Coordinates of C-alpha atoms in Angstrom, one line a residue:
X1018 CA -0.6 -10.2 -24.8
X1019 CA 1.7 -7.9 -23.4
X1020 CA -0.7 -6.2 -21.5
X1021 CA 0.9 -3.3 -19.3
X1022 CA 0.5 -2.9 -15.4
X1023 CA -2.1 -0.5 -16.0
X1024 CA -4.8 -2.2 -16.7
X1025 CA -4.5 -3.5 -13.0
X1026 CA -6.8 -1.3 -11.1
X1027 CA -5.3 -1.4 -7.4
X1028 CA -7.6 1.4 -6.5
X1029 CA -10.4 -0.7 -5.2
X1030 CA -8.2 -2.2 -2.5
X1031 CA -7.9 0.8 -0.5
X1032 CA -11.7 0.8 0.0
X1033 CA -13.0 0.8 3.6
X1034 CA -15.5 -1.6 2.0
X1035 CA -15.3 -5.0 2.2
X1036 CA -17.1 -5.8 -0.9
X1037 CA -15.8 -3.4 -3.1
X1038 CA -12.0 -5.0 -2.1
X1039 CA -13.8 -8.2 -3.2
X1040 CA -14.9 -7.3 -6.3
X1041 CA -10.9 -5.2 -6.9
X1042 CA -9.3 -8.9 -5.8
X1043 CA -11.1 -11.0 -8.2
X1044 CA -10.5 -8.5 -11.5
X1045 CA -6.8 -8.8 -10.2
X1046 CA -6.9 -12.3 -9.7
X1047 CA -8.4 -12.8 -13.3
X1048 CA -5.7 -10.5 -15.1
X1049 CA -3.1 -12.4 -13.5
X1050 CA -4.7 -16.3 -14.4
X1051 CA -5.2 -14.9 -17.9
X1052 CA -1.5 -13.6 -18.1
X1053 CA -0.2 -17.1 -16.3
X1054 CA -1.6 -19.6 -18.5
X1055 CA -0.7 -17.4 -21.6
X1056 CA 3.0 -17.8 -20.5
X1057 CA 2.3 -21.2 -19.6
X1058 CA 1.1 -21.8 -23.5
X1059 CA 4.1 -19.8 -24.8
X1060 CA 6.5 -22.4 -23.0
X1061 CA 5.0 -25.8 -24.5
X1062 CA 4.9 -24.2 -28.5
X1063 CA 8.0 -24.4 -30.4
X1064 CA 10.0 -20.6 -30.2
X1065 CA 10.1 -18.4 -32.7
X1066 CA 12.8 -15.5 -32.7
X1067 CA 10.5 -12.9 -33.5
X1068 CA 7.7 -14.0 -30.3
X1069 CA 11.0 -13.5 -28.2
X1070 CA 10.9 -9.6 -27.0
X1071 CA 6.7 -9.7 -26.7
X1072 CA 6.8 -12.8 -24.7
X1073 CA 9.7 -11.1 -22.3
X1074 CA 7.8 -8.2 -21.9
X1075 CA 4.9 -10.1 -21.0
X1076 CA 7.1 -12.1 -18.3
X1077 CA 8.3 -8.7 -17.3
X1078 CA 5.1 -7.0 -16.6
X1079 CA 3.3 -10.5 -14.7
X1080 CA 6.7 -10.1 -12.3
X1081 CA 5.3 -6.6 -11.2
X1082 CA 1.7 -8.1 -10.6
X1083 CA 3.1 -10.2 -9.0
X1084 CA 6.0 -8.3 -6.6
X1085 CA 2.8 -6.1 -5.8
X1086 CA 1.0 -9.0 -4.8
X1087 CA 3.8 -10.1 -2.5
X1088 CA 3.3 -6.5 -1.0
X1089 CA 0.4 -6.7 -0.5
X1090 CA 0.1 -10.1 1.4
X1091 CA 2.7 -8.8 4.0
X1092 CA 1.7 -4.9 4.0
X1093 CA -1.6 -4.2 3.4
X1094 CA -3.8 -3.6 7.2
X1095 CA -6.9 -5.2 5.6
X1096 CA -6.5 -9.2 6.3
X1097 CA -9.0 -10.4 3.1
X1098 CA -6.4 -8.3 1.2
X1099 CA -3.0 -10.1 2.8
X1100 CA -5.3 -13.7 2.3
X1101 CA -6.3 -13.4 -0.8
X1102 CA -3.1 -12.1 -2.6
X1103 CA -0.9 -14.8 -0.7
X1104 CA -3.9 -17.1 -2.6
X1105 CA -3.2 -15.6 -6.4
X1106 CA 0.4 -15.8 -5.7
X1107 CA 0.1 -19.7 -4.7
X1108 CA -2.4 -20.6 -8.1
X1109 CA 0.4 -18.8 -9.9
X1110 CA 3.2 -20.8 -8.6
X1111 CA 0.8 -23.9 -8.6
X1112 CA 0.5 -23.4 -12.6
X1113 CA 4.5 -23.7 -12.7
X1114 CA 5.7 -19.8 -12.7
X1115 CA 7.9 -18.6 -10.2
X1116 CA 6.9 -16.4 -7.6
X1117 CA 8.9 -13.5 -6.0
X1118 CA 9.8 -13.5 -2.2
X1119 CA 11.2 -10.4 0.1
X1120 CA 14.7 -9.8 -0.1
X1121 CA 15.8 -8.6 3.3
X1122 CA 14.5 -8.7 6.9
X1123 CA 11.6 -6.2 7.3
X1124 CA 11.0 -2.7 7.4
X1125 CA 14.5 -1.6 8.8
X1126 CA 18.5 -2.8 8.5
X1127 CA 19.2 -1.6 11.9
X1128 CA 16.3 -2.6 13.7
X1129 CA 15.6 -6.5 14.2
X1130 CA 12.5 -7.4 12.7
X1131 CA 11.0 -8.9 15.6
X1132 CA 10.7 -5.6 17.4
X1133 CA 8.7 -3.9 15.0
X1134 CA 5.3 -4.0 15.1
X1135 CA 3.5 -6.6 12.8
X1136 CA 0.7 -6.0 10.1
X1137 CA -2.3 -7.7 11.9
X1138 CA -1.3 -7.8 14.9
X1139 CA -1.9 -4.2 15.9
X1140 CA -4.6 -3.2 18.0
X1141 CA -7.6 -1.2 16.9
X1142 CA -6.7 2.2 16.9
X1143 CA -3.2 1.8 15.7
X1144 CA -4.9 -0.6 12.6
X1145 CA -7.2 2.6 12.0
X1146 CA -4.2 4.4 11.3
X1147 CA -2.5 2.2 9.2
X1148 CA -6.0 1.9 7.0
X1149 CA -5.7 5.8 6.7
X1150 CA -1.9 5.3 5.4
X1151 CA -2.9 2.8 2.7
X1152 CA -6.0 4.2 1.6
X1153 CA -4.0 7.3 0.6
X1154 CA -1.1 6.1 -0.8
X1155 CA -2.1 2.3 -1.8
X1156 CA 0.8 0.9 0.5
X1157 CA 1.9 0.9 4.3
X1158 CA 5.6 1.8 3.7
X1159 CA 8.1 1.0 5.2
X1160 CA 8.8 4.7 7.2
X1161 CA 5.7 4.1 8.4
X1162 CA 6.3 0.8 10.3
X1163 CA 9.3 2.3 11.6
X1164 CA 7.7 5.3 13.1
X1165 CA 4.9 3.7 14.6
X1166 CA 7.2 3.2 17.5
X1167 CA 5.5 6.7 18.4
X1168 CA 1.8 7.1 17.0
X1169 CA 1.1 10.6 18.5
X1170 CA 3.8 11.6 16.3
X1171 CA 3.2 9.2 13.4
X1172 CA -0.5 10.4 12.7
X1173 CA 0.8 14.0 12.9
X1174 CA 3.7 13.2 10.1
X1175 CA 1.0 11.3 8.2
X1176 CA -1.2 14.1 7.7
X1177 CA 0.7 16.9 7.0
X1178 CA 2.5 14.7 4.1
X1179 CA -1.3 13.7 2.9
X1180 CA -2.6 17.7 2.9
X1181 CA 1.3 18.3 0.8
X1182 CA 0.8 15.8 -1.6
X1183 CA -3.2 15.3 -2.2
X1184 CA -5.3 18.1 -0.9
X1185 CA -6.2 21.4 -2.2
X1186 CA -2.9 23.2 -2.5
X1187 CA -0.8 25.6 -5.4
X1188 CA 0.7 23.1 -7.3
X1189 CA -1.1 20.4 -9.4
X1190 CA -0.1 17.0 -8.2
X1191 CA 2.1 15.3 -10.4
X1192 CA 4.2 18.6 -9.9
X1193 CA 4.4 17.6 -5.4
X1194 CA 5.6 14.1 -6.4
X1195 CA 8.4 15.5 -9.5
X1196 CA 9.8 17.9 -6.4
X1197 CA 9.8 14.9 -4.0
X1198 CA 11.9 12.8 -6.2
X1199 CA 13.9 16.2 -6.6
X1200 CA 14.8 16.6 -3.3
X1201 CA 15.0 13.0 -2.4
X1202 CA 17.7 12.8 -5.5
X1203 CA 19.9 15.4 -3.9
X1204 CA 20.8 12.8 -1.1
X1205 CA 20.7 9.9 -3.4
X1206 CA 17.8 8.3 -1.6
X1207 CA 16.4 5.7 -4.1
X1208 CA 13.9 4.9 -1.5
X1209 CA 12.1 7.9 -2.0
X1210 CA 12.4 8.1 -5.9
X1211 CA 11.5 5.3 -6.6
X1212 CA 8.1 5.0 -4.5
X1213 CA 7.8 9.2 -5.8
X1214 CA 8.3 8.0 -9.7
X1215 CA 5.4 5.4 -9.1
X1216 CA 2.8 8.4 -7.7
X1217 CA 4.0 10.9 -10.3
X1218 CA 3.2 8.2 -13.0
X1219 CA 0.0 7.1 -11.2
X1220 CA -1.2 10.9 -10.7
X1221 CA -0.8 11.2 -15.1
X1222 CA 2.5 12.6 -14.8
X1223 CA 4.9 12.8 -18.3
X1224 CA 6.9 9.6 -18.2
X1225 CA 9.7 11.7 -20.3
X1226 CA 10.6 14.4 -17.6
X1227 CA 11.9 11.1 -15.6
X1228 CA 14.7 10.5 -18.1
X1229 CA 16.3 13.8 -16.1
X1230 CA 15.7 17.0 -15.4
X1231 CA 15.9 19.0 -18.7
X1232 CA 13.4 17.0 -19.7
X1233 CA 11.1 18.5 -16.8
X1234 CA 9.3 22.2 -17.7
X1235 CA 11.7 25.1 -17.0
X1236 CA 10.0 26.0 -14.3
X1237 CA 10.4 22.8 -12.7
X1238 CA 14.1 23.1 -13.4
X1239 CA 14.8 26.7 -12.3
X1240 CA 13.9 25.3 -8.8
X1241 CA 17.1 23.0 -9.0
X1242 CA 19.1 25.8 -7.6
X1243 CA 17.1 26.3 -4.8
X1244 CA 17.1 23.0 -4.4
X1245 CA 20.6 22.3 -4.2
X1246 CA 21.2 25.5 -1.7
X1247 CA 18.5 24.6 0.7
X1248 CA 19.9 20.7 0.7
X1249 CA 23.4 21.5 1.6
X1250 CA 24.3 24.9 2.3
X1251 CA 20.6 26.9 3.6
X1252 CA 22.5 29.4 5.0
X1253 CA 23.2 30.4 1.8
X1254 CA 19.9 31.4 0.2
X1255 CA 19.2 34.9 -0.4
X1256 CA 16.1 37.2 -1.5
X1257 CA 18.1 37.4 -5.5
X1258 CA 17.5 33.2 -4.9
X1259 CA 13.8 34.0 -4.6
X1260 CA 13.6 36.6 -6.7
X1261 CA 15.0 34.7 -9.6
X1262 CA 12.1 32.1 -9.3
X1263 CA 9.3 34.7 -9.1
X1264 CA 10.2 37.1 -12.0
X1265 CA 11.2 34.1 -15.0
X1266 CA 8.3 36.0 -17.0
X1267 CA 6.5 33.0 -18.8
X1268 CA 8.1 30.3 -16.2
X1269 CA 7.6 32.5 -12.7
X1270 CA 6.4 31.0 -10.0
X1271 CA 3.5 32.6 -7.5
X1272 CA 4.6 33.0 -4.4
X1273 CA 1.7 30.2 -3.0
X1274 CA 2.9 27.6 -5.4
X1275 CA 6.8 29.0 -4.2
X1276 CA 6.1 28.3 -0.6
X1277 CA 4.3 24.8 -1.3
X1278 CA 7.7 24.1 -2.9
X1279 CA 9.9 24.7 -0.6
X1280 CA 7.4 23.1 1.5
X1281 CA 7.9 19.9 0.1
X1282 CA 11.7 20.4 -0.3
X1283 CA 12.3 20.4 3.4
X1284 CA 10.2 17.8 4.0
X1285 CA 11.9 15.5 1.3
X1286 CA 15.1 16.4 2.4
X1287 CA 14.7 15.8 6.1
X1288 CA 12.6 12.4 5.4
X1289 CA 15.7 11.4 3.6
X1290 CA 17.7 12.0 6.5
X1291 CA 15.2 9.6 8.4
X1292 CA 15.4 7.0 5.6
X1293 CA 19.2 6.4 5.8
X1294 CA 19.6 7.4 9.6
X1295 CA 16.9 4.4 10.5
X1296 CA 18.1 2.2 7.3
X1297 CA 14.7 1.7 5.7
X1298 CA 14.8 -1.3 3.6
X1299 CA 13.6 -1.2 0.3
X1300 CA 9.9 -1.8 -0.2
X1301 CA 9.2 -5.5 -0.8
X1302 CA 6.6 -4.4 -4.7
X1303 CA 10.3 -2.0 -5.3
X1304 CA 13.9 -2.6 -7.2
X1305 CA 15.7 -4.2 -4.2
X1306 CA 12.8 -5.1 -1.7
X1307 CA 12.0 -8.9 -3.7
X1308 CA 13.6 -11.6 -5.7
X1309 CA 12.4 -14.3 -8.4
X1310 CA 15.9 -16.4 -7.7
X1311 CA 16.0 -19.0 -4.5
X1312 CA 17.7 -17.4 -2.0
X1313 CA 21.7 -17.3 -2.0
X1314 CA 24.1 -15.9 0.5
X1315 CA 24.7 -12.4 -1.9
X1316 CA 20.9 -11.7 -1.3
X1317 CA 21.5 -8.1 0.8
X1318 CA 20.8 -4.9 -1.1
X1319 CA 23.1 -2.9 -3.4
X1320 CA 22.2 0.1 -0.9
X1321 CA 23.4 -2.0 2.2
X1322 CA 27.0 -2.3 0.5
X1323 CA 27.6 1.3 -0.3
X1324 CA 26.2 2.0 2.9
X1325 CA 28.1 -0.8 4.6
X1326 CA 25.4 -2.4 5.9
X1327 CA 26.0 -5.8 4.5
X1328 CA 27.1 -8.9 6.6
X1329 CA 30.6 -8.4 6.6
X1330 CA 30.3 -5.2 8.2
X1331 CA 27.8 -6.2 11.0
X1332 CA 30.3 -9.3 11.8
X1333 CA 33.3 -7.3 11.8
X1334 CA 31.1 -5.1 14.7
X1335 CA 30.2 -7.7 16.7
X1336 CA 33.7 -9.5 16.6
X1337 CA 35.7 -6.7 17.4
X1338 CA 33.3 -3.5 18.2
X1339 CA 31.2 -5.2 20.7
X1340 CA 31.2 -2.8 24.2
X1341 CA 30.2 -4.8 27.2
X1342 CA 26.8 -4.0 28.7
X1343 CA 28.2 -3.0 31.7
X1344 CA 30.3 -0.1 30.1
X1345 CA 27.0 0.7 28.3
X1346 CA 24.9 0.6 31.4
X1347 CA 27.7 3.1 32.9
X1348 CA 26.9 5.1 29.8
X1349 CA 23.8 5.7 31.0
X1350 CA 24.1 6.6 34.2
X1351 CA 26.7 8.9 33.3
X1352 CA 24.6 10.7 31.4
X1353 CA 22.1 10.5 33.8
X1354 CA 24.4 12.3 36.5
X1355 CA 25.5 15.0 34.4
X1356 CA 22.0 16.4 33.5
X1357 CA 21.4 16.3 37.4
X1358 CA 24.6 18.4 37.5
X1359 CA 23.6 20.8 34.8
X1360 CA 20.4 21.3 36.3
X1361 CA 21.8 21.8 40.0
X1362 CA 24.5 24.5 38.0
X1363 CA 21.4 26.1 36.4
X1364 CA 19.7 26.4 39.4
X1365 CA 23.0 28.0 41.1
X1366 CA 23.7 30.2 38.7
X1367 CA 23.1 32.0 35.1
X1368 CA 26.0 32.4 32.5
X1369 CA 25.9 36.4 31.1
X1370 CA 24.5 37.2 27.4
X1371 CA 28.6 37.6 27.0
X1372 CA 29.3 34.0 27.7
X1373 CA 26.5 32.7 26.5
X1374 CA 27.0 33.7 22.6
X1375 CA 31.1 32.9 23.4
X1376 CA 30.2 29.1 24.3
X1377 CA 27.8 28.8 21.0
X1378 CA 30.7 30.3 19.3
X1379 CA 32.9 27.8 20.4
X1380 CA 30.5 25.1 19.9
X1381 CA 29.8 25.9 16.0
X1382 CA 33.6 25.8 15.6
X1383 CA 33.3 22.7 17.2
X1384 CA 30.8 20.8 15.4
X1385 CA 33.2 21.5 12.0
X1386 CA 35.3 19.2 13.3
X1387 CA 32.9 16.5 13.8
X1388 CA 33.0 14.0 10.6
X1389 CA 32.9 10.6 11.1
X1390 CA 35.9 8.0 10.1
X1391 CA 33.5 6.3 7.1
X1392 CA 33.5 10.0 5.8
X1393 CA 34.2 9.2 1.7
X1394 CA 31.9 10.8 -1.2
X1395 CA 29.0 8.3 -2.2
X1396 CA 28.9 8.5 -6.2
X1397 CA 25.4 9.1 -6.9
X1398 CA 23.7 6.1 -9.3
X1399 CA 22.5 7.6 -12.7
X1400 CA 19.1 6.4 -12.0
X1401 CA 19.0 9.0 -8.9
X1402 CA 21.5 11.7 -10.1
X1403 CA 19.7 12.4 -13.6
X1404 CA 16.5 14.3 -11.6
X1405 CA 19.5 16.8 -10.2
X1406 CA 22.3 18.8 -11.3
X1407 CA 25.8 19.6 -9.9
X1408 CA 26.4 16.7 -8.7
X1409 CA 29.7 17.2 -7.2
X1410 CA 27.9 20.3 -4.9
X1411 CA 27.3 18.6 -1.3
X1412 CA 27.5 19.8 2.3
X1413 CA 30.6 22.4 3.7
X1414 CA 30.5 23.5 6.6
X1415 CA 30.1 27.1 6.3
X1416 CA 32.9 28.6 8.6
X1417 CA 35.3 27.1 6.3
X1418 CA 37.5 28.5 3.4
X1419 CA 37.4 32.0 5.5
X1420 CA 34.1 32.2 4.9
X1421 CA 32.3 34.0 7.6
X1422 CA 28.2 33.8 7.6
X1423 CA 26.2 35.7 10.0
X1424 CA 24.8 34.1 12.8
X1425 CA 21.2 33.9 12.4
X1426 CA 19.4 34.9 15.8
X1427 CA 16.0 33.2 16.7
X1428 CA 15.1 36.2 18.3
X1429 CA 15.4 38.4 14.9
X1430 CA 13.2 35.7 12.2
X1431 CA 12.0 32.5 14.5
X1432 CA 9.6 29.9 13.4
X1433 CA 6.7 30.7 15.9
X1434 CA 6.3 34.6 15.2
X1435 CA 7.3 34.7 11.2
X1436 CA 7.7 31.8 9.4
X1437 CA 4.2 30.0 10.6
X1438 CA 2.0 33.2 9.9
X1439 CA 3.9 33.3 6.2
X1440 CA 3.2 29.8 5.3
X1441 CA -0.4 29.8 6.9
X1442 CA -1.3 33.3 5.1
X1443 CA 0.3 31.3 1.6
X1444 CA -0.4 27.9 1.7
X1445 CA -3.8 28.0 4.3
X1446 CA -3.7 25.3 7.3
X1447 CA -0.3 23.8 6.3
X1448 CA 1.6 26.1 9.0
X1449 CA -0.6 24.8 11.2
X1450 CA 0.0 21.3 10.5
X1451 CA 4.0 21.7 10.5
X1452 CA 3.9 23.3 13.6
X1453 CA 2.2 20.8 15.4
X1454 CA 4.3 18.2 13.9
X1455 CA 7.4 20.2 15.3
X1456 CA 5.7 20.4 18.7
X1457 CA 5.1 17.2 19.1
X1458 CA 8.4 15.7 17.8
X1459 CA 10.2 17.9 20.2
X1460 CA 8.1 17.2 23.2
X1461 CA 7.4 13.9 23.1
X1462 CA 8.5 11.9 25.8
X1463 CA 7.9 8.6 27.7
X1464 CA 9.5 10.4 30.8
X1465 CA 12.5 7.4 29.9
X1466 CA 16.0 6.8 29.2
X1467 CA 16.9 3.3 28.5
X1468 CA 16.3 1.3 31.7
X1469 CA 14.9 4.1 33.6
X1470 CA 11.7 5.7 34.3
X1471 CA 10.2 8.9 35.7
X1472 CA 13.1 10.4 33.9
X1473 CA 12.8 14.5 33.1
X1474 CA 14.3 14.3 29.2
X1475 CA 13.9 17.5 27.9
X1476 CA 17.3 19.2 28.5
X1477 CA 19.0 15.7 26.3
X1478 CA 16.1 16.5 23.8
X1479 CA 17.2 20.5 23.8
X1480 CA 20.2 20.0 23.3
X1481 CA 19.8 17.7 20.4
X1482 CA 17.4 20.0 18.7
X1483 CA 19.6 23.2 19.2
X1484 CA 23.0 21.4 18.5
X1485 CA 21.5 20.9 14.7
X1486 CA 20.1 24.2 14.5
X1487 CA 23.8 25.4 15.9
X1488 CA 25.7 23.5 12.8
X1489 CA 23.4 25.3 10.6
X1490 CA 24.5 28.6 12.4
X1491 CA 21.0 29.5 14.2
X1492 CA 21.6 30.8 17.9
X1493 CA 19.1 31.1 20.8
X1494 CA 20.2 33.9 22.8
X1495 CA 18.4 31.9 25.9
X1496 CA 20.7 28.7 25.7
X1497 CA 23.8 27.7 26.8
X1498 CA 25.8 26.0 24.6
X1499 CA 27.8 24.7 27.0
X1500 CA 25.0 22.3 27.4
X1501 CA 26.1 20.5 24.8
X1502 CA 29.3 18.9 25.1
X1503 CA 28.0 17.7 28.4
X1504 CA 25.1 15.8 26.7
X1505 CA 26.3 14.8 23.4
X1506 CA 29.5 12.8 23.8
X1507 CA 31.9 12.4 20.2
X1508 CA 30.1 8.8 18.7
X1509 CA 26.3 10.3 19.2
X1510 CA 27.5 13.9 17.2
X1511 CA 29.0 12.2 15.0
X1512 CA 25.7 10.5 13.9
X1513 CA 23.7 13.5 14.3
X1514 CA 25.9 15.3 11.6
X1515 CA 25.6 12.2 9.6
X1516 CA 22.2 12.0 9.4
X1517 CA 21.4 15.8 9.1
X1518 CA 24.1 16.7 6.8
X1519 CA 25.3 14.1 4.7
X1520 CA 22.6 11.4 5.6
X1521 CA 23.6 8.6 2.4
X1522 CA 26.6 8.1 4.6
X1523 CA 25.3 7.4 7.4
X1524 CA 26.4 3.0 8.0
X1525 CA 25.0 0.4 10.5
X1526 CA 28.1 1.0 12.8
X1527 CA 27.5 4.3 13.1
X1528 CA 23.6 4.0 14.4
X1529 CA 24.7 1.0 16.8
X1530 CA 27.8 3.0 18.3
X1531 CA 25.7 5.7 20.1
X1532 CA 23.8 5.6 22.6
X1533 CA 24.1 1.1 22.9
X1534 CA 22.4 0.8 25.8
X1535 CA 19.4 2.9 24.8
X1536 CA 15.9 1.0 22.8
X1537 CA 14.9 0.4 19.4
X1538 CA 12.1 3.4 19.8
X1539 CA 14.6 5.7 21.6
X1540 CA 16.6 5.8 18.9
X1541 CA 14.0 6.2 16.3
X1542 CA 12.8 9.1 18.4
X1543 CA 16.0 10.6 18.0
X1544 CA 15.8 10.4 14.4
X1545 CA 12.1 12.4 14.6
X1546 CA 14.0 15.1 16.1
X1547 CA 17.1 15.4 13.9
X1548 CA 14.1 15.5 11.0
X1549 CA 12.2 18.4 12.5
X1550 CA 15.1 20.2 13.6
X1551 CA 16.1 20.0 10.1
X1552 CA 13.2 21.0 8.6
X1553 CA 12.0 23.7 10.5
X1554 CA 16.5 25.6 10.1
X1555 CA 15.7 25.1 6.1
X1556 CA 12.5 26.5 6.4
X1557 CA 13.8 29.3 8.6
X1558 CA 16.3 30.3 5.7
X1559 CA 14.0 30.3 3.3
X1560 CA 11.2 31.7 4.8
X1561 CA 13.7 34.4 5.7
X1562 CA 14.9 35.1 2.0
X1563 CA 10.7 35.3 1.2
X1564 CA 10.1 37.6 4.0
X1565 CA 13.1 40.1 2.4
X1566 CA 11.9 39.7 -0.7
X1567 CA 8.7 40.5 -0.1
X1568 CA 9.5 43.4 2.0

């Protein structure tokens, strides 16, 4: 009777049809009777040792029906879906079997529950897009229910990730979801590998290559390297990188399949940065997201006390951290006042192409120094750190230790003139999806800044988007870098770093100590930008080290 999970077909649910969901419910709701009342039976006959480990297993696998079930009934955008699986769950604790409950308060730690948008109570076109989400991934996760603060983006991120993971493309699929939980791995984001271990499983892929990575293909682990580079230190990767991948005789890669790597790298790496920089909560069907036990003060997440997140920590904040809202509001209007300033001084007058490359100078020196107080290495759990190797390699800045790297000049390799026509012409139509998502992410606006309107944002969201790109030693020769330090005061950098750079530090106080003032969806849209920004200065590098390579 220990049936697997397996046998649950959850397929059927994701069906625009309403019958067809019927007809997926009921088989579910069958399995799960049958499995009930056999438990039931095993509890009323005498035990017998050697009934002991089938009858566990059995518990085991009813508890993931079940978890799913719970996921489902909060999660899923179709409502005879939410009913009807909050129904099985009720029979089930009806017949005297316990029934999970979510651990945790919604999608995000940082954000309040309340001010994210509720499954069933969005309007028509926003529920069209959550059907989209779950009927190609069997879920509405959690990063998606924080970023519907902004759709237009949202449906933009949601496509590109579908055409990387499940259309036509180079790699064959249970390969896209092994590199996601790669790349995810290299920040320690259990999030991500663990919803990236259910699709590669789901897609056929070899349960043993999840027991680590030299149990993965060679091919798979002679991407590691790049891997590890393009994670920490892009700025590093060179053509011998490349070259080393596309000439391992019997384990080369094509250059196609190359580029959908990398591909997927970046966008695992900078979707990593948004899971910890917006504190996505586990999913509720995942290791951390539910609970069999009644619920006890301890009930927070092992991820909320290495990221000190937990309860403590937010009291300690709000006893002693607190900043009145007046000094906030004068935040604000400080800010305010200075980008009327800098745009007065642009209109006055134009720095040379002398000073302009001595300020970004100064301002990549500057951003070394930028770590935040909570800065201490994260050991990575042996669930996560087994798809990876070299552990101990993380971010450096890459000025330090005398090391000098060359400033990498937009104007020489940029996105829109190189790296778009190299993806489109390897991987067809995904450089045109990745640069729309980067277009909108850094144009998007609401034309508002906290409790203002009709405000012009786009020199705060410049300077954001080229103070990353600067910490990763890329220069616009039309900027001024000066810009900066006006914008971005010392707690707000000090996030940004986080997040980019080493984003499994990034805590609670951190994300509530910039910007206080500001909304929910402000700072979420902040977080879009650090992503892209991110993506596009990996891409750049390697793109770059392809281009050289190829030439």
């Amino acid at each position: 009777m220990a049936e697997g999970e397996n046998e649950v077909r959850w397929d059927g649910l994701c069906s625009r049809d309403s019958s067809t969901r019927e007809t997926a419910l009921e088989h579910i709701r069958q399995i799960v009777l049958r499995k009930t009342e056999y438990l039931c039976s095993v509890k009323e006959t005498p035990y017998r040792p050697s009934e002991g480990l089938s009858n566990a297993v059995s518990l085991d696998g009813l508890n993931k029906l079940l978890a799913h079930l719970l996921m489902l009934s909060k999660r899923c955008p179709f409502k005879d879906v939410r009913e009807k699986s909050e129904f099985i769950l009720k029979s089930v604790q009806e017949l005297g079997i316990r029934i999970p409950r979510p651990l945790g308060h919604g999608p995000s730690r940082f954000i309040p529950e309340q001010e994210i948008l509720q499954v069933g109570s969005e309007d028509a076109q926003m529920h069209a897009l959550f059907a989209d989400s779950f009927a190609a991934l069997g879920r509405l996760d959690n990063i998606t229910l924080v970023m519907v603060f902004h759709p237009q983006y949202l449906e933009s991120f949601l496509k590109t990730q579908h055409y990387l993971l499940q259309m036509d493309g180079p790699l064959p699929l249970h390969y896209r979801h092994y590199i996601g939980i790669m790349a995810a791995a290299r920040h320690q984001c259990s999030y991500l590998v663990n919803l990236h271990v259910n699709d590669f499983l789901h897609v056929g892929g070899d349960p043993k290559w999840l027991n680590g990575l030299e149990n993965a293909p060679q091919k798979l682990q002679n991407l590691g390297e790049l891997n590890k580079v393009l994670a920490h230190r892009p700025w590093l990767i060179t053509k011998e990188h490349i070259e080393g991948l596309l000439k391992a005789e019997e384990h080369s890669w094509s250059l196609a399949e190359l580029v959908h790597a990398v591909v997927l790298l970046t966008h695992y790496h900078s979707l990593a940065s948004f899971t910890f920089g917006c504190g996505i909560s586990p999913e509720i069907h995942c290791d951390g997201g539910h609970t069999f036990r009644s619920p006890s003060v301890s009930n927070y997440c092992i991820c909320d006390i290495a990221n000190g997140n937990h309860n403590v920590d937010e009291m300690q904040v709000n006893s002693a951290g607190n900043v009145s809202v007046s000094d906030s509001f004068f935040e604000v209007e400080a800010l305010m006042e200075k980008m009327k300033q800098l745009q007065e001084c642009r209109d006055e007058e134009e720095a040379s192409q002398e000073e302009m490359a001595s300020r970004f100078e100064i301002e990549k020196r500057e951003s070394m120094f930028v770590f935040s107080s909570d800065d201490e290495e994260v050991t990575p759990a042996r669930d996560v750190s087994r798809h990876f190797e070299d552990t101990s390699y993380g971010y450096k800045d890459f000025s330090r230790h005398g090391m000098h790297v060359p400033t990498f000049r937009v104007q020489d390799y940029c996105w829109e003139d190189h790296g778009y026509s190299l993806v489109n012409r390897l991987y067809p139509d995904v450089g045109q999806l990745i640069d729309e998502k980067f277009h909108i992410a850094y144009n998007l606006t609401y034309n508002t800044m906290a409790m203002h309107k009709d405000v012009d944002t786009s020199m705060l969201r410049r300077a954001i988007w080229n103070y990353i790109h600067c910490m990763f030693g890329i220069r616009y020769d039309d900027y001024d870098y000066g810009e900066i330090n006006q914008l971005l005061d010392r707690s707000f950098k000090v996030y940004i770093k986080t997040v980019v750079c080493t984003p499994e530090k990034v805590t609670k106080r951190m994300y509530d100590s910039f910007w206080r003032q500001f909304k929910h969806s402000e700072k979420v849209h902040v977080n879009l930008l650090l992503i892209e920004a991110r993506m596009q200065a990996e891409l750049l590098y390697a793109l770059r080290a392809i281009t050289r390579y190829m030439t």
